[in-house]
Coordinates of N, CA and C in Angstrom, one line a residue:
Chain A
M1 N 0.8 -1.2 0.0 CA 0.0 0.0 0.0 C 0.9 1.3 0.0
N2 N 2.0 1.2 -0.7 CA 2.9 2.4 -0.7 C 2.7 3.2 -1.9
D3 N 1.7 2.9 -2.8 CA 1.5 3.6 -4.0 C 0.4 4.6 -4.0
I4 N -0.1 5.0 -2.8 CA -1.2 6.0 -2.7 C -0.6 7.4 -2.9
A5 N -1.2 8.1 -3.8 CA -0.8 9.4 -4.2 C -1.2 10.4 -3.1
Y6 N -0.3 11.3 -2.7 CA -0.7 12.2 -1.6 C -0.3 13.6 -2.0
D7 N -1.0 14.6 -1.4 CA -0.7 16.0 -1.8 C 0.2 16.7 -0.7
Q8 N 0.1 16.2 0.5 CA 0.9 16.8 1.6 C 1.4 15.7 2.5
E9 N 2.5 16.1 3.2 CA 3.1 15.1 4.1 C 3.3 15.7 5.5
L10 N 3.1 14.9 6.5 CA 3.3 15.5 7.9 C 4.1 14.4 8.7
D11 N 5.2 14.9 9.3 CA 6.1 14.0 10.1 C 5.8 14.2 11.6
C12 N 5.2 13.2 12.2 CA 4.9 13.3 13.6 C 5.7 12.3 14.4
K13 N 6.8 11.9 13.8 CA 7.7 10.9 14.5 C 8.3 11.5 15.8
G14 N 8.3 10.7 16.9 CA 8.8 11.2 18.1 C 7.8 11.9 19.0
M15 N 6.6 12.3 18.4 CA 5.6 13.0 19.1 C 4.7 12.1 19.9
N16 N 4.2 12.5 21.0 CA 3.3 11.7 21.8 C 1.9 12.4 21.9
C17 N 1.0 11.6 22.3 CA -0.4 12.0 22.5 C -0.5 13.4 23.2
P18 N -1.2 14.3 22.8 CA -2.1 14.3 21.7 C -1.5 15.0 20.4
L19 N -0.2 15.2 20.4 CA 0.3 16.1 19.4 C 0.1 15.6 17.9
P20 N 0.2 14.3 17.7 CA 0.0 13.8 16.3 C -1.4 14.2 15.8
I21 N -2.4 14.1 16.6 CA -3.8 14.5 16.2 C -3.9 16.0 16.0
L22 N -3.3 16.7 16.9 CA -3.4 18.2 16.9 C -2.7 18.7 15.6
K23 N -1.5 18.2 15.3 CA -0.8 18.6 14.1 C -1.5 18.2 12.8
T24 N -2.1 17.0 12.9 CA -2.8 16.5 11.7 C -4.0 17.4 11.4
K25 N -4.8 17.7 12.5 CA -6.0 18.5 12.3 C -5.6 19.9 11.7
K26 N -4.5 20.5 12.2 CA -4.0 21.8 11.8 C -3.7 21.8 10.3
Q27 N -3.0 20.7 9.9 CA -2.6 20.6 8.5 C -3.8 20.3 7.6
V28 N -4.7 19.4 8.0 CA -5.8 19.1 7.2 C -6.7 20.4 7.0
D29 N -6.8 21.2 8.0 CA -7.6 22.4 7.9 C -7.1 23.3 6.8
T30 N -5.8 23.3 6.5 CA -5.3 24.2 5.4 C -5.4 23.5 4.0
M31 N -5.9 22.3 4.0 CA -5.9 21.6 2.7 C -7.3 21.7 2.0
D32 N -7.4 21.4 0.7 CA -8.6 21.5 0.0 C -9.3 20.1 0.1
E33 N -10.6 20.2 -0.1 CA -11.4 18.9 -0.1 C -10.9 18.0 -1.1
G34 N -10.8 16.7 -0.8 CA -10.3 15.7 -1.7 C -8.8 15.4 -1.7
Q35 N -8.1 16.4 -1.1 CA -6.6 16.2 -1.0 C -6.3 15.2 0.0
V36 N -5.1 14.6 -0.2 CA -4.7 13.5 0.7 C -3.5 13.9 1.5
L37 N -3.5 13.6 2.8 CA -2.4 13.8 3.6 C -1.7 12.5 4.0
K38 N -0.4 12.4 3.9 CA 0.3 11.3 4.4 C 0.9 11.7 5.7
M39 N 0.6 11.0 6.8 CA 1.1 11.3 8.1 C 1.9 10.1 8.6
V40 N 3.1 10.4 9.2 CA 3.9 9.4 9.7 C 4.2 9.6 11.2
A41 N 4.0 8.6 12.0 CA 4.1 8.7 13.5 C 4.8 7.5 14.1
T42 N 5.3 7.6 15.3 CA 5.9 6.5 16.0 C 5.1 6.2 17.3
D43 N 4.1 6.9 17.6 CA 3.3 6.7 18.8 C 2.3 5.5 18.5
P44 N 2.5 4.4 19.2 CA 1.6 3.2 18.9 C 0.1 3.5 19.2
G45 N -0.2 4.5 20.1 CA -1.5 4.9 20.3 C -2.2 5.6 19.1
S46 N -1.3 6.1 18.2 CA -1.9 6.9 17.1 C -2.8 6.1 16.2
I47 N -2.7 4.7 16.2 CA -3.6 3.9 15.3 C -5.0 4.1 15.8
N48 N -5.3 3.9 17.0 CA -6.6 4.1 17.6 C -7.0 5.5 17.5
D49 N -6.1 6.4 17.9 CA -6.4 7.8 17.9 C -6.8 8.4 16.5
M50 N -6.0 8.0 15.5 CA -6.3 8.6 14.2 C -7.6 8.0 13.6
N51 N -7.9 6.7 13.9 CA -9.1 6.2 13.5 C -10.3 6.8 14.2
A52 N -10.2 7.1 15.5 CA -11.2 7.8 16.2 C -11.4 9.2 15.6
W53 N -10.3 9.8 15.3 CA -10.4 11.2 14.8 C -11.1 11.3 13.5
T54 N -10.7 10.3 12.6 CA -11.4 10.4 11.2 C -12.9 10.0 11.4
R55 N -13.2 9.1 12.3 CA -14.6 8.7 12.4 C -15.4 9.9 12.9
R56 N -14.9 10.7 13.8 CA -15.6 11.9 14.4 C -15.7 13.0 13.4
T57 N -14.6 13.3 12.7 CA -14.5 14.4 11.8 C -15.1 14.1 10.4
G58 N -15.2 12.9 10.1 CA -15.7 12.5 8.8 C -14.7 12.4 7.7
H59 N -13.4 12.8 8.0 CA -12.4 12.6 7.0 C -12.2 11.1 6.8
E60 N -11.6 10.8 5.6 CA -11.5 9.4 5.2 C -10.1 8.8 5.4
M61 N -10.1 7.7 6.2 CA -8.8 7.0 6.4 C -8.7 6.1 5.2
L62 N -7.8 6.5 4.2 CA -7.7 5.6 3.0 C -6.9 4.4 3.3
S63 N -5.9 4.5 4.2 CA -5.1 3.3 4.5 C -4.2 3.7 5.7
H64 N -3.8 2.7 6.4 CA -2.8 2.8 7.4 C -2.0 1.6 7.6
N65 N -0.7 1.7 7.9 CA 0.1 0.5 8.1 C 1.2 0.8 9.0
E66 N 1.8 -0.3 9.5 CA 2.9 -0.2 10.5 C 4.1 -1.0 9.9
E67 N 5.3 -0.4 10.0 CA 6.4 -1.1 9.5 C 7.6 -0.7 10.4
G68 N 8.1 -1.6 11.1 CA 9.3 -1.3 12.0 C 9.1 -0.2 13.0
G69 N 7.9 -0.2 13.6 CA 7.6 0.9 14.6 C 7.2 2.2 14.0
I70 N 7.1 2.3 12.6 CA 6.7 3.5 12.0 C 5.2 3.3 11.5
Y71 N 4.4 4.2 11.9 CA 3.0 4.1 11.5 C 2.7 5.2 10.4
T72 N 2.1 4.7 9.3 CA 1.8 5.6 8.2 C 0.3 5.6 7.9
F73 N -0.2 6.9 7.8 CA -1.6 7.0 7.6 C -1.8 7.9 6.3
Y74 N -2.8 7.5 5.6 CA -3.2 8.3 4.4 C -4.7 8.8 4.7
I75 N -4.8 10.1 4.8 CA -6.1 10.6 5.1 C -6.6 11.6 4.0
Q76 N -7.8 11.3 3.6 CA -8.4 12.2 2.6 C -9.4 13.2 3.2
K77 N -9.2 14.5 2.9 CA -10.1 15.5 3.5 C -11.4 15.4 2.8
T78 N -12.5 15.5 3.6 CA -13.8 15.4 3.0 C -14.5 16.8 3.2
Chain B
M1 N -23.2 24.2 13.1 CA -23.5 22.8 13.2 C -24.2 22.5 14.5
S2 N -25.5 22.1 14.4 CA -26.3 21.9 15.6 C -26.0 20.6 16.3
D3 N -25.5 19.6 15.6 CA -25.2 18.3 16.2 C -23.8 18.3 16.8
Q4 N -23.2 19.5 16.9 CA -21.8 19.5 17.4 C -21.8 19.0 18.9
K5 N -20.9 18.1 19.2 CA -20.7 17.6 20.5 C -20.1 18.7 21.4
K6 N -20.4 18.6 22.7 CA -19.9 19.6 23.6 C -19.2 18.9 24.8
M7 N -18.2 19.5 25.3 CA -17.5 19.0 26.5 C -17.3 20.1 27.5
A8 N -17.7 19.8 28.7 CA -17.5 20.8 29.8 C -16.5 20.2 30.9
L9 N -15.5 20.9 31.1 CA -14.5 20.4 32.1 C -14.4 21.4 33.3
I10 N -14.1 20.8 34.5 CA -13.7 21.6 35.6 C -12.3 21.3 35.9
A11 N -11.4 22.3 35.9 CA -10.0 22.1 36.3 C -9.8 22.6 37.7
S12 N -9.6 21.7 38.6 CA -9.5 22.2 40.0 C -8.2 22.0 40.7
Q13 N -7.2 21.5 39.9 CA -5.9 21.2 40.5 C -4.8 22.0 39.8
G14 N -3.8 22.4 40.6 CA -2.7 23.3 40.0 C -1.4 22.6 39.9
T15 N -1.2 21.3 40.2 CA 0.1 20.7 40.0 C 0.3 20.3 38.6
L16 N 1.6 20.1 38.3 CA 2.0 19.8 36.9 C 1.3 18.6 36.3
D17 N 1.3 17.5 37.1 CA 0.6 16.3 36.7 C -0.9 16.5 36.4
W18 N -1.5 17.2 37.3 CA -3.0 17.5 37.1 C -3.3 18.5 36.1
A19 N -2.3 19.3 35.7 CA -2.5 20.3 34.7 C -2.7 19.7 33.3
Y20 N -2.1 18.6 33.1 CA -2.1 18.0 31.7 C -3.5 17.6 31.2
P21 N -4.3 16.8 32.1 CA -5.5 16.2 31.5 C -6.5 17.3 30.9
P22 N -6.8 18.4 31.6 CA -7.7 19.3 31.0 C -7.3 19.9 29.7
F23 N -6.0 20.2 29.6 CA -5.5 20.8 28.3 C -5.4 19.8 27.2
I24 N -5.0 18.5 27.6 CA -4.9 17.5 26.5 C -6.3 17.2 26.0
L25 N -7.3 17.0 26.9 CA -8.6 16.6 26.5 C -9.3 17.8 25.7
A26 N -9.1 19.0 26.2 CA -9.7 20.2 25.5 C -9.1 20.3 24.1
S27 N -7.8 20.3 24.0 CA -7.2 20.5 22.6 C -7.6 19.4 21.7
T28 N -7.7 18.2 22.2 CA -8.1 17.0 21.3 C -9.5 17.1 21.0
A29 N -10.4 17.5 21.9 CA -11.8 17.6 21.7 C -12.1 18.6 20.6
V30 N -11.4 19.7 20.6 CA -11.5 20.7 19.5 C -11.1 20.1 18.2
A31 N -10.0 19.3 18.2 CA -9.6 18.7 16.9 C -10.7 17.7 16.5
L32 N -11.5 17.2 17.4 CA -12.6 16.3 17.0 C -13.9 17.0 16.8
D33 N -13.7 18.4 16.5 CA -14.9 19.2 16.2 C -15.9 19.4 17.3
M34 N -15.4 19.3 18.5 CA -16.3 19.6 19.7 C -16.1 21.0 20.1
E35 N -17.2 21.5 20.8 CA -17.1 22.8 21.5 C -16.8 22.6 22.9
V36 N -15.8 23.3 23.4 CA -15.3 23.0 24.8 C -15.2 24.2 25.7
Q37 N -15.6 24.1 26.9 CA -15.4 25.1 28.0 C -14.7 24.4 29.1
I38 N -13.7 25.2 29.7 CA -13.1 24.7 30.9 C -13.3 25.7 32.0
F39 N -13.8 25.3 33.1 CA -14.1 26.1 34.2 C -13.0 25.9 35.2
F40 N -12.2 26.9 35.5 CA -11.0 26.8 36.4 C -11.4 27.3 37.8
T41 N -11.2 26.4 38.7 CA -11.6 26.8 40.1 C -10.5 26.3 41.1
F42 N -10.6 26.9 42.3 CA -9.6 26.6 43.3 C -8.1 26.6 42.7
Y43 N -7.4 25.5 42.9 CA -5.9 25.6 42.5 C -5.8 25.5 41.0
G44 N -6.8 25.1 40.3 CA -6.8 25.1 38.8 C -6.6 26.5 38.3
L45 N -7.1 27.5 39.0 CA -6.9 28.9 38.6 C -5.5 29.3 38.2
T46 N -4.5 28.7 38.9 CA -3.1 29.1 38.6 C -2.7 28.7 37.2
L47 N -3.5 27.8 36.6 CA -3.2 27.4 35.2 C -3.6 28.5 34.2
L48 N -4.3 29.5 34.7 CA -4.6 30.6 33.8 C -3.6 31.7 33.8
K49 N -2.7 31.7 34.8 CA -1.7 32.7 34.9 C -0.9 32.8 33.7
K50 N -0.4 34.0 33.4 CA 0.4 34.2 32.2 C 1.6 33.3 32.2
E51 N 2.3 33.1 33.4 CA 3.4 32.2 33.5 C 2.9 31.0 34.4
I52 N 2.9 29.8 33.8 CA 2.5 28.7 34.6 C 3.7 28.1 35.5
K53 N 3.5 28.1 36.8 CA 4.6 27.7 37.7 C 4.3 26.3 38.3
A54 N 3.4 25.5 37.6 CA 3.0 24.3 38.2 C 4.2 23.3 38.5
K55 N 4.1 22.7 39.6 CA 5.1 21.7 40.0 C 4.5 20.4 40.3
V56 N 5.3 19.3 40.4 CA 4.7 18.1 40.9 C 4.8 18.1 42.4
A57 N 3.9 17.4 43.1 CA 4.0 17.3 44.5 C 4.2 15.9 45.0
P58 N 5.4 15.4 44.9 CA 5.7 14.0 45.2 C 5.3 13.6 46.6
A59 N 5.4 14.5 47.6 CA 5.2 14.2 49.0 C 3.8 13.7 49.2
S60 N 2.8 14.2 48.5 CA 1.4 13.8 48.7 C 1.0 12.7 47.8
N61 N 2.0 12.2 47.0 CA 1.7 11.2 46.0 C 2.6 10.0 46.0
P62 N 2.3 9.1 47.0 CA 3.3 8.0 47.2 C 3.3 7.0 46.0
A63 N 2.3 7.1 45.1 CA 2.3 6.1 44.0 C 3.1 6.6 42.8
M64 N 3.6 7.9 42.9 CA 4.3 8.4 41.8 C 5.7 7.8 41.5
P65 N 5.8 7.2 40.3 CA 7.1 6.6 39.9 C 8.1 7.7 39.7
M66 N 9.3 7.6 40.2 CA 10.3 8.6 40.0 C 11.2 8.1 38.9
K67 N 11.3 8.8 37.7 CA 12.1 8.3 36.6 C 13.2 9.3 36.3
M68 N 14.3 8.7 35.8 CA 15.4 9.6 35.4 C 15.3 9.8 33.9
P69 N 15.5 11.1 33.5 CA 15.3 11.3 32.1 C 16.6 11.1 31.3
F70 N 17.6 10.5 31.9 CA 18.9 10.3 31.1 C 19.5 9.0 31.5
G71 N 20.5 8.6 30.8 CA 21.2 7.3 31.1 C 20.6 6.2 30.3
P72 N 21.2 5.0 30.4 CA 20.8 3.8 29.7 C 19.3 3.4 30.0
K73 N 18.7 2.6 29.1 CA 17.3 2.4 29.2 C 16.9 1.7 30.6
G74 N 17.7 0.8 31.0 CA 17.4 0.1 32.3 C 17.4 1.1 33.5
F75 N 18.3 2.1 33.4 CA 18.4 3.1 34.4 C 17.2 4.0 34.3
Q76 N 16.7 4.4 33.1 CA 15.6 5.2 32.9 C 14.3 4.6 33.3
D77 N 14.2 3.2 33.1 CA 13.0 2.5 33.4 C 12.8 2.2 34.9
F78 N 13.9 2.3 35.6 CA 13.8 2.0 37.0 C 12.9 3.0 37.8
D79 N 12.1 2.4 38.7 CA 11.3 3.3 39.6 C 12.1 3.6 40.8
W80 N 12.6 4.8 41.0 CA 13.4 5.1 42.1 C 12.5 5.2 43.4
P81 N 12.9 4.5 44.4 CA 12.1 4.6 45.6 C 12.4 5.9 46.3
M82 N 11.3 6.6 46.6 CA 11.5 7.9 47.3 C 10.8 7.9 48.6
P83 N 11.6 7.8 49.7 CA 10.9 7.7 51.0 C 10.3 9.1 51.3
N84 N 9.1 9.0 51.9 CA 8.3 10.2 52.3 C 9.1 11.2 53.1
V85 N 10.0 10.7 53.9 CA 10.7 11.6 54.8 C 11.7 12.5 54.0
L86 N 12.2 11.9 52.9 CA 13.0 12.7 52.0 C 12.2 13.7 51.2
M87 N 11.0 13.2 50.6 CA 10.2 14.0 49.8 C 9.7 15.2 50.6
G88 N 9.3 14.9 51.8 CA 8.7 16.0 52.6 C 9.6 17.0 53.2
N89 N 10.9 16.6 53.4 CA 11.8 17.5 54.1 C 13.0 18.0 53.3
A90 N 13.4 17.3 52.3 CA 14.6 17.8 51.6 C 14.3 19.1 50.9
P91 N 15.0 20.2 51.2 CA 14.8 21.4 50.5 C 15.1 21.2 49.0
G92 N 14.2 21.8 48.2 CA 14.4 21.7 46.7 C 14.0 20.4 46.1
F93 N 13.4 19.5 46.9 CA 13.1 18.2 46.3 C 12.0 18.3 45.2
E94 N 11.0 19.2 45.6 CA 9.9 19.4 44.6 C 10.4 20.0 43.3
T95 N 11.3 20.9 43.4 CA 11.8 21.6 42.2 C 12.6 20.5 41.4
M96 N 13.4 19.6 42.1 CA 14.1 18.6 41.3 C 13.1 17.6 40.7
A97 N 12.1 17.2 41.4 CA 11.2 16.2 40.9 C 10.4 16.8 39.7
T98 N 10.1 18.2 39.8 CA 9.4 18.8 38.7 C 10.3 18.9 37.4
S99 N 11.6 19.2 37.7 CA 12.5 19.3 36.5 C 12.7 18.0 35.9
L100 N 12.8 16.9 36.7 CA 12.9 15.6 36.1 C 11.7 15.2 35.3
M101 N 10.5 15.5 35.8 CA 9.3 15.1 35.1 C 9.2 15.9 33.8
K102 N 9.6 17.2 33.8 CA 9.5 18.0 32.6 C 10.4 17.5 31.5
K103 N 11.6 17.1 32.0 CA 12.6 16.5 31.0 C 12.1 15.2 30.4
T104 N 11.6 14.3 31.3 CA 11.1 13.1 30.8 C 10.0 13.3 29.8
F105 N 9.1 14.2 30.1 CA 8.0 14.5 29.2 C 8.5 15.0 27.9
K106 N 9.5 15.8 27.9 CA 10.1 16.4 26.7 C 10.7 15.3 25.9
N107 N 11.5 14.4 26.6 CA 12.2 13.3 25.9 C 11.2 12.4 25.2
K108 N 10.0 12.2 25.8 CA 9.0 11.3 25.3 C 8.1 12.0 24.2
G109 N 8.4 13.2 23.8 CA 7.7 13.9 22.8 C 6.3 14.4 23.2
V110 N 6.2 14.7 24.5 CA 5.0 15.2 25.1 C 5.0 16.8 25.1
A111 N 4.0 17.4 24.6 CA 3.9 18.9 24.6 C 4.0 19.4 26.0
S112 N 4.5 20.7 26.1 CA 4.5 21.3 27.4 C 3.0 21.9 27.7
I113 N 2.8 22.1 29.0 CA 1.5 22.7 29.3 C 1.2 24.0 28.6
E114 N 2.3 24.8 28.5 CA 2.1 26.1 27.8 C 1.7 25.9 26.4
E115 N 2.4 25.0 25.7 CA 2.0 24.7 24.3 C 0.6 24.3 24.1
L116 N 0.2 23.3 25.0 CA -1.2 22.8 24.9 C -2.2 23.9 25.2
R117 N -1.9 24.7 26.2 CA -2.8 25.8 26.5 C -2.9 26.8 25.3
E118 N -1.8 27.1 24.7 CA -1.8 28.0 23.5 C -2.7 27.4 22.4
I119 N -2.6 26.1 22.2 CA -3.4 25.5 21.2 C -4.9 25.6 21.5
C120 N -5.2 25.4 22.8 CA -6.6 25.5 23.3 C -7.1 26.9 23.0
V121 N -6.3 28.0 23.4 CA -6.7 29.3 23.2 C -6.9 29.6 21.7
E122 N -5.9 29.2 20.9 CA -6.0 29.5 19.4 C -7.2 28.8 18.8
S123 N -7.6 27.6 19.3 CA -8.6 26.9 18.6 C -10.0 27.2 19.2
G124 N -10.1 28.1 20.1 CA -11.4 28.6 20.5 C -12.0 27.9 21.8
V125 N -11.2 27.2 22.5 CA -11.7 26.7 23.8 C -12.0 27.8 24.7
K126 N -13.2 27.8 25.3 CA -13.6 28.9 26.2 C -13.1 28.6 27.6
L127 N -12.2 29.5 28.1 CA -11.7 29.4 29.5 C -12.4 30.3 30.4
I128 N -12.9 29.7 31.5 CA -13.6 30.6 32.5 C -13.0 30.4 33.8
G129 N -12.7 31.6 34.5 CA -12.2 31.6 35.8 C -13.3 31.7 36.8
C130 N -13.2 31.0 37.9 CA -14.2 31.0 38.9 C -14.1 32.3 39.7
Q131 N -15.1 33.1 39.7 CA -15.0 34.4 40.3 C -14.8 34.3 41.8
M132 N -15.5 33.4 42.4 CA -15.5 33.2 43.9 C -14.1 32.9 44.4
T133 N -13.4 31.8 43.7 CA -12.1 31.4 44.2 C -11.1 32.5 43.8
M134 N -11.3 33.2 42.7 CA -10.4 34.4 42.4 C -10.4 35.4 43.6
D135 N -11.6 35.6 44.1 CA -11.7 36.6 45.3 C -11.0 36.0 46.5
V136 N -11.2 34.7 46.7 CA -10.6 34.1 47.9 C -9.1 34.1 47.9
F137 N -8.5 33.7 46.7 CA -7.1 33.7 46.6 C -6.4 35.0 46.2
G138 N -7.3 36.0 46.0 CA -6.8 37.3 45.6 C -6.2 37.4 44.2
F139 N -6.7 36.6 43.3 CA -6.3 36.7 41.9 C -7.1 37.8 41.2
D140 N -6.4 38.5 40.3 CA -7.0 39.5 39.5 C -7.0 39.0 38.0
K141 N -8.1 39.4 37.3 CA -8.2 38.9 35.9 C -7.0 39.4 35.1
E142 N -6.4 40.5 35.5 CA -5.2 41.0 34.8 C -4.0 40.0 34.8
E143 N -4.0 39.2 35.9 CA -2.9 38.2 36.0 C -3.0 37.1 35.0
F144 N -4.2 36.9 34.5 CA -4.5 35.8 33.6 C -4.1 36.1 32.1
I145 N -4.0 35.0 31.3 CA -3.8 35.2 29.9 C -5.1 35.9 29.3
D146 N -4.9 36.5 28.1 CA -6.0 37.2 27.5 C -7.1 36.2 27.1
G147 N -8.3 36.7 27.1 CA -9.4 35.8 26.6 C -10.1 35.0 27.7
V148 N -9.6 35.2 28.9 CA -10.3 34.4 30.0 C -11.5 35.2 30.4
D149 N -12.6 34.4 30.6 CA -13.9 35.0 31.0 C -14.0 34.6 32.5
V150 N -14.8 35.4 33.2 CA -15.1 35.0 34.6 C -16.6 34.7 34.8
G151 N -16.8 33.8 35.8 CA -18.2 33.4 36.0 C -18.3 32.6 37.3
G152 N -19.5 32.1 37.5 CA -19.7 31.3 38.7 C -20.3 29.9 38.3
A153 N -20.8 29.3 39.4 CA -21.3 27.9 39.2 C -22.4 27.9 38.1
A154 N -23.3 28.9 38.1 CA -24.4 28.9 37.1 C -23.9 29.0 35.7
T155 N -22.8 29.7 35.5 CA -22.2 29.8 34.2 C -21.7 28.5 33.7
F156 N -21.1 27.7 34.6 CA -20.6 26.4 34.2 C -21.8 25.5 34.0
L157 N -22.7 25.5 34.9 CA -23.8 24.5 34.8 C -24.7 24.7 33.6
E158 N -24.9 26.0 33.1 CA -25.7 26.2 32.0 C -25.1 25.5 30.8
F159 N -23.8 25.6 30.6 CA -23.1 25.0 29.5 C -23.1 23.4 29.7
A160 N -22.7 23.1 30.9 CA -22.6 21.6 31.3 C -23.9 20.9 31.1
S161 N -25.0 21.5 31.3 CA -26.3 20.9 31.2 C -26.6 20.5 29.8
E162 N -26.0 21.1 28.8 CA -26.2 20.8 27.4 C -25.0 20.0 26.8
A163 N -24.0 19.7 27.7 CA -22.8 19.1 27.2 C -22.9 17.6 27.1
D164 N -22.2 17.0 26.2 CA -22.3 15.5 26.1 C -21.3 14.8 27.0
I165 N -20.2 15.6 27.4 CA -19.2 15.1 28.3 C -19.0 16.1 29.4
Q166 N -19.0 15.7 30.6 CA -18.7 16.6 31.7 C -17.7 15.9 32.6
L167 N -16.6 16.5 32.9 CA -15.6 15.9 33.7 C -15.1 16.9 34.8
F168 N -14.9 16.3 36.0 CA -14.3 17.1 37.1 C -12.9 16.6 37.2
I169 N -11.9 17.5 37.0 CA -10.5 17.1 37.1 C -9.8 17.8 38.2

């Protein structure tokens, strides 16, 4: 799932709760509808947190995966 | 948006460890499109001051693990036993414990209280100072950051009665 096209990228590696969510929200707010954000984090809690965030805000979680302690999320702004 | 969820918090504590939950929950709730009000009362009022001087109080908190923010992993993971007699009597112990906790938080990528509070203010969290406790402790609105409103129990309850989440912290 590494071939998803994205418009913007956000590095939240090393950040802990709630910073990845707060930074993601801030960046998504600046984007246009339909654009995709690739967010990378190392916080294991971010899987549940990011899914909760997209469910509440209505943005779409296109895909997420974990590799070697790095969590990658693709979120489409709706 | 009429179906917007609302969260009402009471922040009643002024130590560093207790300062985190209201600001973490409030900033995250706003990111989740909720409307948030925090009512600061008693020792929580100090979190509205321009400069936050919150410390940890290990003497009253025997369950607090004491961690070192430096050294090898085994050393950092170790819970240092802190006898009450030391915590209660050693001068500067609280300052040392506070600085260790702040360093550990920073090492773990946790935002500072000031950062989280700024995000709350920027994103429209409504901060209300309890007028009664301000009078009791002799706090003036001028000592607080900009944008703080003052009110009493009725102010909080009006919002809380329509909130989906109410927490006393």
